[in-house]
Amino acid sequence: MTRERDDIIAKIEAQKKHPNLRLQLKERTEYFTNLLFYTLFDIDTEVQKNIVVLEQTFEELVDLACWETEKPCSKIWQSYLEKLPVLLQKLNKDAEAFIKSDPAANSIEEVYLAYPGFYAIAIYRLSHELLKFGLPLIPRLMTEYAHRLSGADINPGATIGESFFIDHATGIVIGETAVIKDHVKIYQGVTLGGLYVDRKLRNVKRHPTVENNVTIYANATILGGNTVIGENSTVGGNAWVTSSVPANSVISNTSEIKIKKVV
């Protein structure tokens, strides 16, 4: 029995071919993400105290995620820390957009505490800034953590402007090269995706651009890197869009609905 077990262990160990694959990195990134959220928003959290813990945790992440010997990632923390006040200002504008857009929101506190769309945006903004420093894995783990909790899948590489509103969040997908400008509203199930998947398109803009003041209703699908939704436009629910539309447009999916009265 011992020999059989040893044989199984040897076979498992032979298949573990990735020396840098440590699940601890995922767990510590989730802890770091929660710390960031508390530091920025929770009134009872001591900012000074948490900043120290954040720095220590970030150093752990650097050890786990930066595999070069000289560890160039270690210089990132101070630069990232300096960006946090500006990020908080943007997130407060996002929260205000929720209050203005959703009649079901009873207070600004409710937005911060209970809205998965706001949480997804918050973690996106915090991860996007980190991505700019050339540290791709940690930002991706951050947004995947938010994806699991909120139902919204926002790639940290996407570019999103100010006062962004996501309602319900469930099923939203925003691709890596998507560009969303200011005062945009998106509802559940919306996809901003690529026309097709090909590894050769890695460094190509393959996701759409959404201009200022656009509203995209539930389950609309907008695809393609050359697709631009012009400003002040409305994309109706279940619409399928693969080419650009001019400013001030209304895009709708017209399907015939028949209602039959049964006696």
CSV table of N, CA and C in Angstrom, one decimal, residues 124 128 131 136 140 153-160 173-179 192-194 199 201-208:
chain,number,residue,atom,x,y,z
A,124,TYR,N,-11.4,47.1,-10.2
A,124,TYR,CA,-10.8,47.4,-11.5
A,124,TYR,C,-9.9,48.6,-11.5
A,128,HIS,N,-6.1,48.3,-12.3
A,128,HIS,CA,-5.6,49.0,-13.6
A,128,HIS,C,-4.4,49.8,-13.3
A,131,LEU,N,-1.4,47.7,-12.9
A,131,LEU,CA,-1.0,47.1,-14.2
A,131,LEU,C,-0.1,48.0,-15.0
A,136,PRO,N,1.6,42.3,-14.4
A,136,PRO,CA,0.3,41.9,-14.9
A,136,PRO,C,-0.4,40.8,-14.0
A,140,ARG,N,-4.5,41.0,-12.4
A,140,ARG,CA,-5.5,40.0,-13.0
A,140,ARG,C,-6.1,39.2,-11.9
A,153,ASP,N,-17.0,40.8,-15.0
A,153,ASP,CA,-15.6,40.4,-15.4
A,153,ASP,C,-15.0,41.6,-16.1
A,154,ILE,N,-14.2,42.4,-15.4
A,154,ILE,CA,-13.6,43.6,-16.1
A,154,ILE,C,-12.1,43.3,-16.1
A,155,ASN,N,-11.6,43.2,-17.3
A,155,ASN,CA,-10.1,43.0,-17.4
A,155,ASN,C,-9.4,44.3,-17.0
A,156,PRO,N,-8.3,44.1,-16.2
A,156,PRO,CA,-7.6,45.3,-15.6
A,156,PRO,C,-7.0,46.1,-16.7
A,157,GLY,N,-6.8,45.6,-17.9
A,157,GLY,CA,-6.2,46.4,-19.0
A,157,GLY,C,-7.2,47.3,-19.7
A,158,ALA,N,-8.5,47.2,-19.5
A,158,ALA,CA,-9.5,48.1,-20.1
A,158,ALA,C,-9.3,49.5,-19.6
A,159,THR,N,-9.7,50.5,-20.4
A,159,THR,CA,-9.6,51.9,-20.1
A,159,THR,C,-11.0,52.5,-19.8
A,160,ILE,N,-11.2,53.0,-18.6
A,160,ILE,CA,-12.6,53.4,-18.2
A,160,ILE,C,-12.5,54.8,-17.7
A,173,VAL,N,-19.2,41.6,-19.1
A,173,VAL,CA,-17.8,41.3,-19.5
A,173,VAL,C,-17.2,42.5,-20.3
A,174,ILE,N,-16.1,43.0,-19.8
A,174,ILE,CA,-15.4,44.1,-20.4
A,174,ILE,C,-14.0,43.7,-20.8
A,175,GLY,N,-13.7,43.6,-22.1
A,175,GLY,CA,-12.4,43.0,-22.5
A,175,GLY,C,-11.2,43.9,-22.3
A,176,GLU,N,-10.0,43.3,-22.5
A,176,GLU,CA,-8.8,44.0,-22.1
A,176,GLU,C,-8.5,45.3,-22.9
A,177,THR,N,-8.9,45.4,-24.1
A,177,THR,CA,-8.6,46.6,-24.9
A,177,THR,C,-9.8,47.5,-25.1
A,178,ALA,N,-10.9,47.2,-24.3
A,178,ALA,CA,-12.1,48.1,-24.4
A,178,ALA,C,-11.7,49.5,-23.9
A,179,VAL,N,-12.4,50.5,-24.5
A,179,VAL,CA,-12.2,51.9,-24.0
A,179,VAL,C,-13.6,52.4,-23.7
A,192,LEU,N,-18.6,43.6,-23.8
A,192,LEU,CA,-17.8,44.4,-24.7
A,192,LEU,C,-16.6,43.5,-25.1
A,193,GLY,N,-16.8,42.8,-26.2
A,193,GLY,CA,-15.8,41.7,-26.5
A,193,GLY,C,-15.2,41.8,-27.9
A,194,GLY,N,-14.4,40.8,-28.2
A,194,GLY,CA,-13.8,40.7,-29.5
A,194,GLY,C,-14.6,39.9,-30.5
A,199,ARG,N,-4.7,34.1,-30.7
A,199,ARG,CA,-3.5,34.5,-30.0
A,199,ARG,C,-2.7,35.6,-30.7
A,201,LEU,N,-3.7,38.2,-32.0
A,201,LEU,CA,-4.3,39.5,-31.8
A,201,LEU,C,-3.9,40.0,-30.4
A,202,ARG,N,-3.0,39.4,-29.8
A,202,ARG,CA,-2.6,39.8,-28.4
A,202,ARG,C,-2.3,41.3,-28.2
A,203,ASN,N,-1.6,41.9,-29.1
A,203,ASN,CA,-1.2,43.3,-29.0
A,203,ASN,C,-2.1,44.2,-29.9
A,204,VAL,N,-3.2,43.7,-30.3
A,204,VAL,CA,-4.1,44.5,-31.2
A,204,VAL,C,-5.4,44.9,-30.4
A,205,LYS,N,-5.9,46.1,-30.7
A,205,LYS,CA,-7.1,46.5,-30.1
A,205,LYS,C,-8.3,45.7,-30.7
A,206,ARG,N,-8.9,44.9,-29.9
A,206,ARG,CA,-9.9,43.9,-30.4
A,206,ARG,C,-11.2,44.1,-29.7
A,207,HIS,N,-11.3,45.1,-28.8
A,207,HIS,CA,-12.6,45.3,-28.1
A,207,HIS,C,-13.1,46.7,-28.4
A,208,PRO,N,-14.4,47.0,-28.3
A,208,PRO,CA,-15.0,48.2,-28.7
A,208,PRO,C,-14.6,49.5,-27.9
